[in-house]
Coordinates of C-alpha atoms in Angstrom, one line a residue:
X1 CA 21.7 34.0 -14.0
X2 CA 18.6 32.5 -12.9
X3 CA 19.2 29.0 -12.3
X4 CA 16.0 28.1 -10.9
X5 CA 14.0 29.0 -14.0
X6 CA 13.3 26.8 -17.3
X7 CA 11.6 28.3 -20.2
X8 CA 10.1 25.3 -22.4
X9 CA 7.9 25.1 -25.6
X10 CA 6.0 22.1 -26.4
X11 CA 5.6 21.7 -30.2
X12 CA 4.1 18.7 -32.1
X13 CA 2.0 18.1 -35.1
X14 CA -1.9 18.4 -34.7
X15 CA -3.5 15.6 -32.5
X16 CA -0.4 14.3 -31.3
X17 CA -1.4 14.9 -27.5
X18 CA 0.6 17.9 -26.9
X19 CA -2.1 19.8 -24.8
X20 CA -3.0 16.3 -23.1
X21 CA 0.7 16.3 -22.0
X22 CA 0.5 19.9 -20.6
X23 CA -2.7 18.9 -18.6
X24 CA -0.9 16.0 -17.0
X25 CA 2.1 18.3 -16.0
X26 CA -0.3 20.8 -14.6
X27 CA -2.2 18.2 -12.6
X28 CA 1.1 16.7 -11.2
X29 CA 2.7 19.8 -10.3
X30 CA -0.2 20.5 -7.6
X31 CA -1.2 24.0 -8.9
X32 CA -4.7 22.9 -8.4
X33 CA -6.8 22.2 -5.0
X34 CA -7.3 18.6 -4.4
X35 CA -11.3 18.9 -4.8
X36 CA -10.8 21.2 -7.8
X37 CA -12.6 20.1 -11.1
X38 CA -10.3 21.1 -14.1
X39 CA -11.4 18.8 -16.6
X40 CA -9.3 17.9 -19.7
X41 CA -7.6 20.2 -22.2
X42 CA -7.2 22.7 -19.6
X43 CA -5.2 25.1 -21.9
X44 CA -7.7 24.9 -24.6
X45 CA -10.0 27.6 -23.2
X46 CA -11.2 29.4 -26.4
X47 CA -14.6 28.0 -27.2
X48 CA -13.5 27.5 -31.1
X49 CA -10.5 25.4 -29.8
X50 CA -13.0 23.2 -27.7
X51 CA -15.2 22.6 -30.4
X52 CA -12.8 21.9 -33.3
X53 CA -10.4 19.9 -30.7
X54 CA -7.3 21.6 -31.9
X55 CA -4.8 24.5 -30.3
X56 CA -5.4 27.7 -32.1
X57 CA -3.5 30.3 -29.9
X58 CA -0.2 29.9 -28.2
X59 CA -0.7 30.3 -24.4
X60 CA 1.4 30.4 -21.3
X61 CA 1.7 28.6 -18.0
X62 CA 4.0 27.7 -15.5
X63 CA 4.5 25.2 -12.9
X64 CA 6.8 24.6 -10.0
X65 CA 9.0 21.2 -9.8
X66 CA 11.8 20.8 -7.0
X67 CA 11.9 24.6 -6.5
X68 CA 12.5 25.4 -10.1
X69 CA 10.1 27.3 -12.1
X70 CA 9.0 25.8 -15.4
X71 CA 7.4 28.2 -17.9
X72 CA 5.5 26.3 -20.4
X73 CA 4.7 27.6 -23.9
X74 CA 1.6 25.4 -25.4
X75 CA 1.6 26.1 -29.1
X76 CA -0.8 25.0 -32.1
X77 CA -0.2 22.0 -33.8
X78 CA -2.1 22.7 -37.2
X79 CA 0.0 24.1 -40.0
X80 CA -2.3 27.0 -40.7
X81 CA -1.6 28.4 -37.3
X82 CA 2.2 27.7 -37.6
X83 CA 2.6 31.8 -37.4
X84 CA 1.8 31.2 -33.5
X85 CA 4.6 28.9 -33.2
X86 CA 7.2 31.2 -35.2
X87 CA 6.3 34.2 -32.7
X88 CA 6.6 32.3 -29.5
X89 CA 9.7 30.0 -29.9
X90 CA 11.6 33.3 -28.9
X91 CA 10.5 33.1 -25.5
X92 CA 12.0 29.6 -24.9
X93 CA 15.3 28.0 -24.2
X94 CA 14.4 24.5 -24.9
X95 CA 11.6 22.4 -26.3
X96 CA 9.5 19.3 -25.9
X97 CA 8.8 17.5 -29.5
X98 CA 5.8 15.6 -29.1
X99 CA 5.5 12.7 -31.5
X100 CA 2.8 10.0 -32.0
X101 CA 3.7 6.6 -31.2
X102 CA 1.8 5.3 -34.3
X103 CA 1.9 8.1 -36.9
X104 CA 5.6 9.0 -36.4
X105 CA 7.0 12.4 -37.7
X106 CA 4.4 14.3 -39.8
X107 CA 4.6 17.5 -41.7
X108 CA 4.2 20.2 -38.9
X109 CA 6.6 18.0 -36.8
X110 CA 9.1 18.7 -39.4
X111 CA 8.0 22.5 -39.7
X112 CA 8.2 23.1 -35.9
X113 CA 11.4 21.0 -35.3
X114 CA 13.4 22.9 -38.3
X115 CA 12.4 26.2 -36.4
X116 CA 13.2 25.2 -33.1
X117 CA 16.8 24.0 -34.4
X118 CA 17.3 27.0 -36.3
X119 CA 16.7 29.1 -32.9
X120 CA 19.1 26.5 -31.0
X121 CA 16.7 25.2 -28.6
X122 CA 17.6 22.4 -26.7
X123 CA 15.0 19.5 -27.7
X124 CA 13.5 16.7 -25.4
X125 CA 11.5 14.1 -27.5
X126 CA 8.4 12.8 -26.1
X127 CA 6.9 9.7 -28.0
X128 CA 3.5 10.1 -26.8
X129 CA 0.4 7.6 -26.9
X130 CA 2.5 4.4 -26.4
X131 CA -0.7 2.7 -25.0
X132 CA -2.5 2.4 -28.6
X133 CA -2.7 -1.0 -29.8
X134 CA -0.5 -0.3 -32.8
X135 CA 1.8 1.8 -31.4
X136 CA 5.4 1.4 -32.6
X137 CA 7.5 3.5 -30.3
X138 CA 10.9 1.9 -30.8
X139 CA 10.4 2.5 -34.6
X140 CA 9.0 5.9 -34.2
X141 CA 12.0 7.2 -32.0
X142 CA 14.4 5.8 -34.9
X143 CA 12.4 8.0 -37.4
X144 CA 12.8 11.1 -35.1
X145 CA 16.5 10.6 -35.2
X146 CA 16.5 10.3 -38.8
X147 CA 14.7 13.5 -38.9
X148 CA 17.2 15.0 -36.7
X149 CA 19.9 14.1 -38.7
X150 CA 18.3 15.7 -41.7
X151 CA 17.4 19.1 -40.0
X152 CA 20.2 19.7 -37.4
X153 CA 22.4 22.4 -38.0
X154 CA 24.9 21.8 -35.3
X155 CA 26.3 18.3 -34.0
X156 CA 25.2 18.9 -30.5
X157 CA 21.4 18.8 -31.5
X158 CA 22.0 15.4 -32.0
X159 CA 22.3 14.5 -28.4
X160 CA 18.9 14.4 -27.2
X161 CA 16.9 12.4 -24.7
X162 CA 13.8 10.5 -25.7
X163 CA 10.9 9.8 -23.3
X164 CA 7.9 7.6 -23.9
X165 CA 4.5 8.7 -22.6
X166 CA 1.0 8.1 -22.2
X167 CA -0.2 11.5 -21.5
X168 CA -3.9 10.6 -21.1
X169 CA -2.8 8.2 -18.1
X170 CA -0.5 10.8 -16.8
X171 CA 2.9 9.0 -16.9
X172 CA 6.5 9.1 -18.8
X173 CA 9.4 6.7 -18.6
X174 CA 12.9 7.0 -19.9
X175 CA 12.7 3.2 -21.0
X176 CA 10.1 1.4 -22.3
X177 CA 11.0 -1.4 -20.1
X178 CA 10.4 0.9 -16.8
X179 CA 7.1 0.6 -14.8
X180 CA 4.7 3.7 -15.5
X181 CA 4.4 5.8 -12.4
X182 CA 3.9 9.6 -13.2
X183 CA 5.3 12.4 -15.3
X184 CA 8.4 12.9 -12.8
X185 CA 10.8 11.5 -15.7
X186 CA 9.7 14.1 -17.7
X187 CA 10.2 17.0 -15.2
X188 CA 13.7 15.5 -14.4
X189 CA 14.6 15.6 -18.0
X190 CA 13.5 19.1 -18.1
X191 CA 15.6 20.0 -15.3
X192 CA 18.8 18.3 -16.5
X193 CA 18.7 18.8 -20.3
X194 CA 17.1 22.3 -20.7
X195 CA 19.4 25.3 -19.8
X196 CA 18.5 28.2 -17.6
X197 CA 17.9 31.3 -19.4
X198 CA 21.0 33.4 -20.4
X199 CA 21.3 37.1 -20.4
X200 CA 22.9 39.9 -18.8
X201 CA 21.2 41.3 -15.6
X202 CA 23.1 44.2 -15.2
X203 CA 22.7 45.5 -18.8
X204 CA 19.8 47.7 -20.0
X205 CA 16.4 46.2 -20.2
X206 CA 15.3 44.5 -23.5
X207 CA 12.2 42.4 -24.1
X208 CA 10.9 41.4 -27.6
X209 CA 7.0 41.5 -27.6
X210 CA 6.0 38.0 -28.8
X211 CA 2.2 38.2 -27.6
X212 CA -0.6 40.5 -26.9
X213 CA -3.6 40.5 -24.9
X214 CA -6.3 43.0 -23.6
X215 CA -7.8 43.8 -20.6
X216 CA -10.9 46.2 -20.1
X217 CA -9.2 47.8 -17.1
X218 CA -5.6 47.6 -18.0
X219 CA -5.8 47.9 -21.6
X220 CA -3.2 46.4 -24.1
X221 CA -0.8 44.1 -22.4
X222 CA 2.5 43.0 -23.8
X223 CA 3.8 39.5 -23.1
X224 CA 7.6 38.3 -23.8
X225 CA 10.8 37.2 -22.2
X226 CA 13.2 39.5 -20.8
X227 CA 16.3 39.3 -23.0
X228 CA 18.6 41.7 -20.7
X229 CA 18.3 43.5 -17.3
X230 CA 15.3 43.8 -15.4
X231 CA 12.0 45.9 -15.1
X232 CA 10.0 47.3 -12.5
X233 CA 6.4 48.9 -12.0
X234 CA 6.8 52.5 -12.4
X235 CA 9.8 52.5 -14.6
X236 CA 9.8 54.3 -17.8
X237 CA 10.6 52.3 -20.7
X238 CA 10.8 53.0 -24.4
X239 CA 9.0 51.1 -27.2
X240 CA 10.9 50.5 -30.2
X241 CA 8.6 49.9 -33.5
X242 CA 9.5 47.8 -36.4
X243 CA 10.2 50.8 -38.4
X244 CA 12.5 52.2 -35.6
X245 CA 10.1 54.9 -34.3
X246 CA 10.6 55.3 -30.4
X247 CA 8.0 56.2 -27.8
X248 CA 8.1 56.5 -24.0
X249 CA 5.7 54.6 -21.7
X250 CA 5.3 54.0 -18.0
X251 CA 5.0 50.3 -16.7
X252 CA 1.6 50.4 -14.7
X253 CA 1.4 46.7 -14.1
X254 CA 3.7 43.9 -14.2
X255 CA 2.8 40.1 -14.2
X256 CA 4.5 36.9 -14.2
X257 CA 2.7 33.5 -15.0
X258 CA 1.8 30.8 -12.5
X259 CA -0.6 27.9 -13.2
X260 CA -3.4 29.2 -15.2
X261 CA -3.3 32.8 -13.7
X262 CA -1.0 35.9 -13.9
X263 CA 0.6 37.1 -10.5
X264 CA 1.2 40.6 -10.0
X265 CA 4.9 41.5 -9.0
X266 CA 7.1 44.6 -8.6
X267 CA 9.9 43.8 -10.5
X268 CA 11.4 40.7 -12.7
X269 CA 14.6 39.8 -14.2
X270 CA 16.3 38.5 -17.0
X271 CA 15.1 35.0 -18.3
X272 CA 11.4 35.7 -16.9
X273 CA 8.4 35.5 -19.2
X274 CA 6.4 38.6 -18.0
X275 CA 3.2 40.7 -19.0
X276 CA 3.6 44.3 -18.9
X277 CA 0.6 46.8 -19.1
X278 CA 0.9 50.4 -19.6
X279 CA 2.1 50.5 -23.2
X280 CA -0.3 51.8 -25.6
X281 CA -0.3 50.8 -29.5
X282 CA 2.4 48.1 -28.7
X283 CA 2.5 45.6 -31.5
X284 CA 4.1 41.9 -31.6
X285 CA 7.7 42.1 -32.6
X286 CA 8.2 45.5 -31.2
X287 CA 11.3 46.1 -28.7
X288 CA 10.5 47.3 -25.2
X289 CA 13.8 48.5 -23.9
X290 CA 15.3 50.8 -21.4
X291 CA 14.4 54.7 -21.6
X292 CA 18.0 55.7 -22.1
X293 CA 19.8 54.4 -25.0
X294 CA 17.0 51.9 -26.2
X295 CA 18.3 49.1 -28.5
X296 CA 16.0 47.0 -30.8
X297 CA 16.1 43.1 -30.7
X298 CA 15.9 41.4 -34.2
X299 CA 12.2 41.5 -35.1
X300 CA 10.4 38.1 -35.5
X301 CA 10.8 36.5 -38.9
X302 CA 7.0 35.3 -39.8
X303 CA 6.5 33.2 -43.1
X304 CA 4.4 34.5 -46.0
X305 CA 0.8 33.9 -46.4
X306 CA -0.3 31.8 -49.1
X307 CA -4.4 32.0 -49.3
X308 CA -6.2 35.1 -49.9
X309 CA -9.9 35.8 -50.2
X310 CA -12.0 39.1 -50.0
X311 CA -14.2 40.3 -47.2
X312 CA -16.9 42.7 -47.9
X313 CA -20.0 44.7 -46.7
X314 CA -23.1 42.1 -47.1
X315 CA -25.0 43.3 -50.3
X316 CA -27.8 40.6 -50.0
X317 CA -31.3 41.6 -49.8
X318 CA -31.3 40.3 -46.2
X319 CA -28.6 42.5 -45.1
X320 CA -28.6 44.0 -41.7
X321 CA -31.4 41.6 -40.3
X322 CA -28.9 39.5 -38.3
X323 CA -25.9 41.1 -37.5
X324 CA -25.0 44.1 -34.9
X325 CA -22.0 45.1 -37.0
X326 CA -22.4 45.6 -40.6
X327 CA -21.0 48.9 -41.9
X328 CA -17.6 49.1 -44.0
X329 CA -16.1 51.1 -41.0
X330 CA -16.7 48.8 -38.5
X331 CA -15.6 45.6 -40.6
X332 CA -12.2 47.7 -41.7
X333 CA -11.7 48.4 -38.0
X334 CA -12.1 44.6 -37.1
X335 CA -9.9 43.4 -39.6
X336 CA -7.0 45.9 -39.1
X337 CA -7.4 45.4 -35.2
X338 CA -6.9 41.4 -35.8
X339 CA -3.4 42.3 -37.3
X340 CA -2.2 43.2 -33.8
X341 CA -2.3 39.5 -32.4
X342 CA -2.5 37.6 -35.8
X343 CA 1.0 37.7 -37.1
X344 CA 0.4 35.5 -40.0
X345 CA -2.6 37.9 -41.3
X346 CA -2.2 40.2 -44.1
X347 CA -5.1 42.9 -44.8
X348 CA -5.0 45.3 -47.7
X349 CA -7.7 47.9 -48.9
X350 CA -9.1 47.5 -52.4
X351 CA -10.3 49.9 -55.1
X352 CA -13.9 49.6 -53.2
X353 CA -14.3 51.0 -49.9
X354 CA -16.4 48.3 -48.9
X355 CA -14.1 45.1 -49.8
X356 CA -11.0 44.3 -48.1
X357 CA -8.0 41.7 -49.3
X358 CA -7.5 39.2 -46.4
X359 CA -4.4 36.8 -46.9
X360 CA -3.6 33.8 -44.6
X361 CA -1.8 30.5 -44.1
X362 CA -4.8 28.4 -45.3
X363 CA -8.4 28.0 -45.4
X364 CA -8.7 27.1 -41.8
X365 CA -7.1 30.1 -41.0
X366 CA -9.1 32.3 -42.4
X367 CA -12.1 30.1 -41.6
X368 CA -11.4 30.6 -37.9
X369 CA -11.3 34.3 -38.2
X370 CA -14.7 34.3 -40.1
X371 CA -16.3 32.0 -37.3
X372 CA -14.7 34.4 -34.6
X373 CA -16.1 37.6 -36.3
X374 CA -19.4 36.1 -36.9
X375 CA -19.8 35.0 -33.3
X376 CA -18.7 38.7 -32.3
X377 CA -21.9 40.0 -34.2
X378 CA -20.3 40.9 -37.6
X379 CA -22.3 40.4 -40.8
X380 CA -20.2 40.3 -44.2
X381 CA -19.6 38.5 -47.3
X382 CA -16.6 36.5 -48.4
X383 CA -15.4 35.1 -51.6
X384 CA -13.8 31.6 -52.7
X385 CA -10.4 31.3 -51.4
X386 CA -7.4 31.7 -53.8
X387 CA -3.8 30.9 -53.6
X388 CA -1.4 33.7 -53.8
X389 CA 0.8 33.8 -57.0
X390 CA 3.9 35.7 -57.1
X391 CA 5.8 37.2 -60.0
X392 CA 9.6 36.6 -59.5
X393 CA 11.8 37.8 -62.5
X394 CA 9.0 37.9 -64.8
X395 CA 8.2 34.1 -63.9
X396 CA 4.7 33.6 -62.0
X397 CA 5.0 31.2 -58.9
X398 CA 2.5 29.5 -56.8
X399 CA 2.5 28.0 -53.4
X400 CA 3.1 23.9 -53.3
X401 CA 2.2 21.9 -50.2
X402 CA 2.9 18.5 -49.0
X403 CA -0.3 16.3 -48.7
X404 CA -0.5 13.3 -46.6
X405 CA -3.4 11.2 -46.5
X406 CA -3.8 8.2 -44.0
X407 CA -6.8 5.9 -45.6
X408 CA -8.0 2.6 -46.1
X409 CA -6.9 1.0 -49.3
X410 CA -10.1 0.8 -51.1
X411 CA -10.0 4.6 -51.0
X412 CA -7.0 4.9 -52.9
X413 CA -8.5 5.1 -56.7
X414 CA -11.2 7.6 -55.9
X415 CA -8.6 9.8 -54.1
X416 CA -5.9 9.4 -56.7
X417 CA -8.3 10.0 -59.6
X418 CA -9.5 13.4 -57.9
X419 CA -6.1 14.6 -57.0
X420 CA -4.9 14.0 -60.4
X421 CA -7.4 16.7 -61.7
X422 CA -6.2 18.9 -59.0
X423 CA -2.5 18.6 -60.4
X424 CA -1.4 16.6 -57.7
X425 CA 1.7 14.1 -58.0
X426 CA 2.1 11.2 -55.7
X427 CA 5.6 11.1 -54.2
X428 CA 5.2 8.2 -51.7
X429 CA 2.7 5.4 -50.9
X430 CA 3.4 3.1 -47.7
X431 CA 1.1 0.6 -46.5
X432 CA 1.1 -0.9 -42.7
X433 CA 0.1 -4.5 -44.1
X434 CA -3.4 -4.2 -42.1
X435 CA -5.4 -2.5 -44.7
X436 CA -4.4 1.1 -44.3
X437 CA -2.1 3.0 -46.4
X438 CA -0.3 6.4 -46.2
X439 CA -0.2 8.6 -49.4
X440 CA 1.9 11.4 -49.9
X441 CA 1.3 13.9 -52.7
X442 CA 2.9 17.2 -54.0
X443 CA 0.2 19.6 -54.9
X444 CA -0.3 23.2 -55.8
X445 CA -2.3 25.3 -52.9
X446 CA -5.0 26.2 -55.5
X447 CA -5.7 22.3 -56.1
X448 CA -6.0 21.8 -52.6
X449 CA -8.7 24.4 -52.2
X450 CA -12.0 22.5 -51.8
X451 CA -10.6 19.2 -51.4
X452 CA -11.3 18.7 -47.9
X453 CA -15.1 18.3 -48.2
X454 CA -14.5 15.8 -51.2
X455 CA -11.9 13.7 -48.9
X456 CA -14.4 13.6 -46.0
X457 CA -17.0 12.0 -48.1
X458 CA -14.7 9.9 -50.1
X459 CA -13.5 8.1 -46.9
X460 CA -16.5 8.3 -45.0
X461 CA -14.8 9.7 -41.9
X462 CA -12.3 7.0 -41.9
X463 CA -9.3 8.8 -42.9
X464 CA -6.8 11.6 -41.7
X465 CA -5.8 14.4 -43.9
X466 CA -2.4 16.6 -43.2
X467 CA -0.7 19.1 -45.5
X468 CA 1.9 22.0 -45.1
X469 CA 3.5 24.5 -47.3
X470 CA 6.8 23.4 -48.7
X471 CA 7.7 26.6 -51.2
X472 CA 6.9 28.4 -54.2
X473 CA 7.2 26.7 -57.7
X474 CA 6.3 28.0 -61.3
X475 CA 2.8 28.1 -62.1
X476 CA 1.6 25.4 -64.5
X477 CA -1.5 23.6 -65.8
X478 CA -5.2 24.2 -65.3
X479 CA -7.4 22.8 -63.0
X480 CA -10.4 20.9 -64.2
X481 CA -13.8 21.5 -62.7
X482 CA -14.4 19.4 -59.8
X483 CA -17.9 20.7 -58.6
X484 CA -21.2 20.5 -60.6
X485 CA -23.5 23.4 -60.9
X486 CA -25.7 25.2 -58.6
X487 CA -29.6 25.3 -58.1
X488 CA -30.2 29.0 -57.9
X489 CA -33.5 30.6 -56.2
X490 CA -35.5 32.4 -59.1
X491 CA -37.7 34.3 -56.7
X492 CA -37.8 36.0 -53.1
X493 CA -39.9 34.2 -50.6
X494 CA -40.3 31.5 -48.2
X495 CA -39.3 27.9 -49.4
X496 CA -42.3 25.5 -49.4
X497 CA -42.7 21.7 -49.7
X498 CA -43.9 21.6 -53.1
X499 CA -41.0 23.7 -54.8
X500 CA -38.5 21.9 -53.0
X501 CA -39.6 18.4 -54.3
X502 CA -39.1 19.9 -57.6
X503 CA -35.8 21.2 -57.2
X504 CA -34.8 17.7 -55.6
X505 CA -35.7 16.1 -58.8
X506 CA -32.7 18.2 -60.1
X507 CA -30.3 17.6 -57.3
X508 CA -29.5 18.2 -53.5
X509 CA -31.2 21.3 -51.6
X510 CA -29.4 23.1 -48.7
X511 CA -32.9 24.7 -47.2
X512 CA -35.8 23.2 -45.8
X513 CA -39.6 24.3 -45.9
X514 CA -40.1 27.8 -44.0
X515 CA -36.9 29.0 -45.0
X516 CA -36.7 32.6 -46.2
X517 CA -34.7 32.9 -49.7
X518 CA -34.1 35.5 -52.4
X519 CA -33.5 35.8 -56.1
X520 CA -29.9 34.6 -56.6
X521 CA -29.5 32.7 -53.6
X522 CA -27.8 29.1 -54.1
X523 CA -30.3 26.6 -52.6
X524 CA -28.7 23.6 -53.7
X525 CA -26.3 21.6 -56.0
X526 CA -27.1 20.5 -59.5
X527 CA -26.8 17.0 -60.7
X528 CA -25.3 18.6 -63.9
X529 CA -22.5 20.8 -64.8
X530 CA -24.4 24.3 -65.3
X531 CA -26.5 26.3 -63.0
X532 CA -30.2 26.0 -62.8
X533 CA -32.7 28.4 -61.8
X534 CA -35.4 26.8 -59.4
X535 CA -38.4 28.3 -58.0
X536 CA -38.4 26.8 -54.5
X537 CA -41.4 29.1 -53.3
X538 CA -43.5 27.5 -56.0
X539 CA -46.8 26.2 -54.1
X540 CA -49.1 23.7 -55.4
X541 CA -52.3 25.1 -57.1
X542 CA -55.6 24.2 -56.0
X543 CA -58.2 22.5 -58.3
X544 CA -61.9 21.3 -57.7
X545 CA -60.6 17.6 -58.4
X546 CA -59.6 15.6 -55.6
X547 CA -57.5 12.5 -56.2
X548 CA -57.1 9.7 -53.6
X549 CA -53.4 10.8 -52.8
X550 CA -53.8 14.3 -52.7
X551 CA -53.7 14.5 -48.9
X552 CA -50.3 12.2 -48.7
X553 CA -47.5 14.4 -47.3
X554 CA -44.8 14.9 -49.7
X555 CA -41.6 13.5 -48.3
X556 CA -38.4 15.2 -48.9
X557 CA -34.7 14.5 -48.6
X558 CA -33.2 15.9 -45.7
X559 CA -31.2 19.2 -47.0
X560 CA -27.6 19.2 -46.9
X561 CA -26.4 21.0 -43.8
X562 CA -22.7 22.9 -44.8
X563 CA -20.4 24.1 -42.0
X564 CA -18.4 27.5 -42.7
X565 CA -15.4 25.3 -44.0
X566 CA -17.5 23.3 -46.2
X567 CA -19.3 26.4 -47.6
X568 CA -15.9 27.9 -48.4
X569 CA -14.7 24.7 -50.2
X570 CA -17.9 24.5 -52.1
X571 CA -18.5 28.0 -53.3
X572 CA -17.5 29.0 -56.8
X573 CA -15.5 32.0 -58.5
X574 CA -19.1 33.7 -59.4
X575 CA -20.4 33.3 -55.9
X576 CA -19.8 34.3 -52.2
X577 CA -20.6 33.1 -48.8
X578 CA -23.0 35.4 -46.7
X579 CA -21.8 35.3 -43.1
X580 CA -24.3 36.4 -40.1
X581 CA -24.3 35.5 -36.6
X582 CA -27.2 33.5 -37.3
X583 CA -26.5 31.9 -41.0
X584 CA -24.3 31.0 -43.5
X585 CA -25.9 31.4 -47.1
X586 CA -24.3 30.8 -50.6
X587 CA -25.6 33.3 -53.2
X588 CA -24.5 34.4 -56.6
X589 CA -22.4 37.8 -56.9
X590 CA -24.9 38.9 -59.4
X591 CA -28.4 37.9 -58.1
X592 CA -30.6 38.9 -61.1
X593 CA -31.0 35.7 -63.3
X594 CA -31.6 38.2 -66.6
X595 CA -28.3 39.9 -65.7
X596 CA -26.2 36.6 -65.2
X597 CA -27.5 35.6 -68.6
X598 CA -26.6 38.7 -70.2
X599 CA -23.1 38.7 -68.8
X600 CA -22.5 35.1 -69.7
X601 CA -23.8 35.9 -73.2
X602 CA -21.4 38.7 -73.4
X603 CA -18.5 36.7 -72.1
X604 CA -19.0 34.0 -74.9
X605 CA -19.3 36.3 -77.6
X606 CA -16.0 38.0 -76.2
X607 CA -14.2 34.5 -76.2
X608 CA -15.7 33.6 -79.8
X609 CA -14.4 36.8 -81.1
X610 CA -10.8 36.2 -80.1

């Protein structure tokens, strides 16, 4: 058995300092040169991760401490990427549960801990950010113990060490009275409490694929932990797919992880996390086994998606102007390729060859996919996100979520009023005695869609919102409309100051002078509850009479700039979001105002005739 090896997953709620803790462990393990500039959030190498400040993809690294190699698996903390956590916990024997010293256990903390305990991982709790002015480390430690009492499946799981850390300053202590020095207490706790990997080194080779990457020279690379036996370069192995189909392949290259790099080796044994090249068409949850008598390992259990939306070929008048990949064949290929690595995603074909139904764990999960695709040069249009409704025993069920809001006391009224219209029920409220309050709600997922944008405006950036899926419950109640009508362009052309000034008398606009617009494009939000056609291309007519104020420039209100997530929150059922590498536009599904009028009239007649 490999006694000089430890496999540890780092799990936490979003923004509890998990990636910063990995930074400190990497820097203090001396894997970098003394003069090497590595910066912060080293593991968040993806451009979108750095922009949004969250971990999106699980990653592997490794450090060596006192002759023991520690494989570290960094996981996402946001609930929408919980599928990443589910698929990589199979590679670990223990976990570091990181909890903020102010926030305490949060929804995702409960989720990741439950999964870790179900897989019988040995836990170490790290109460992080103990330097914060309002830190309550001892109280949070007690809250974590209560959470373990609630979730533990075995009495031994209640015996775990608690360390206190300031990951940003690079130290951890076993007791709050200890003098802070380095991360050494954490490394010692890993060696002492996390068991070395188990498995039969003499048995036939077995590995469950937990992650995939791609190299332009090596092709598909499968990552996983060796569950049994050993593997060597040049050896023939069998790939056992989910359906039981077995194919033979040759291991052309073999890598292990060290620091931020992969190191090529000739062979590896049970317990090691490795990357294998030479296996074509391999998928996550496949088993790689010995060629003679291959045995499949239990597949990775991934939770179901809760939100869906359609991805379709761009049908606007501006289609094909800004994107490199615009056809249905290219869109289909990209979406189905995503299924190889994005295990929480589902893609289905529809009656139309140009439209695909895509399901994910939440709005952010799908928004990250959309943003990634547009940066790759794809141009397409997406619909409003919708909650997935299931029918079980003749009863319609919808997903529900637990919503936690940390806000100032003066925001309670406006948030509670808006959430009541979204069918939310308050289940808890706790004040910290200093003007801040934590609100807890139970809310259907369909009620949560579009709430994030309202929340940010209501709290003026001074609040934190977290939510996590809790289960399916019977569908009940209708949502009240929370959005007013839209200002819709009535003509195709270039938006001008005079036309925009007229439109701003009716509401807020989304475009500025000089912007190309087309009929049916949403150019603003109406102050009232109905859509209004406006001509933002209308210019001021010249006359022979010059007034004393005719040369004074019209001052426009700056346009509202929407991010992709805000556009997905804002869009209505009869609208779509047009996504290109350069632009994000809102538009009506039916562009012609006359046709929209006829459809609305026919719909009203049908309702009146019932």
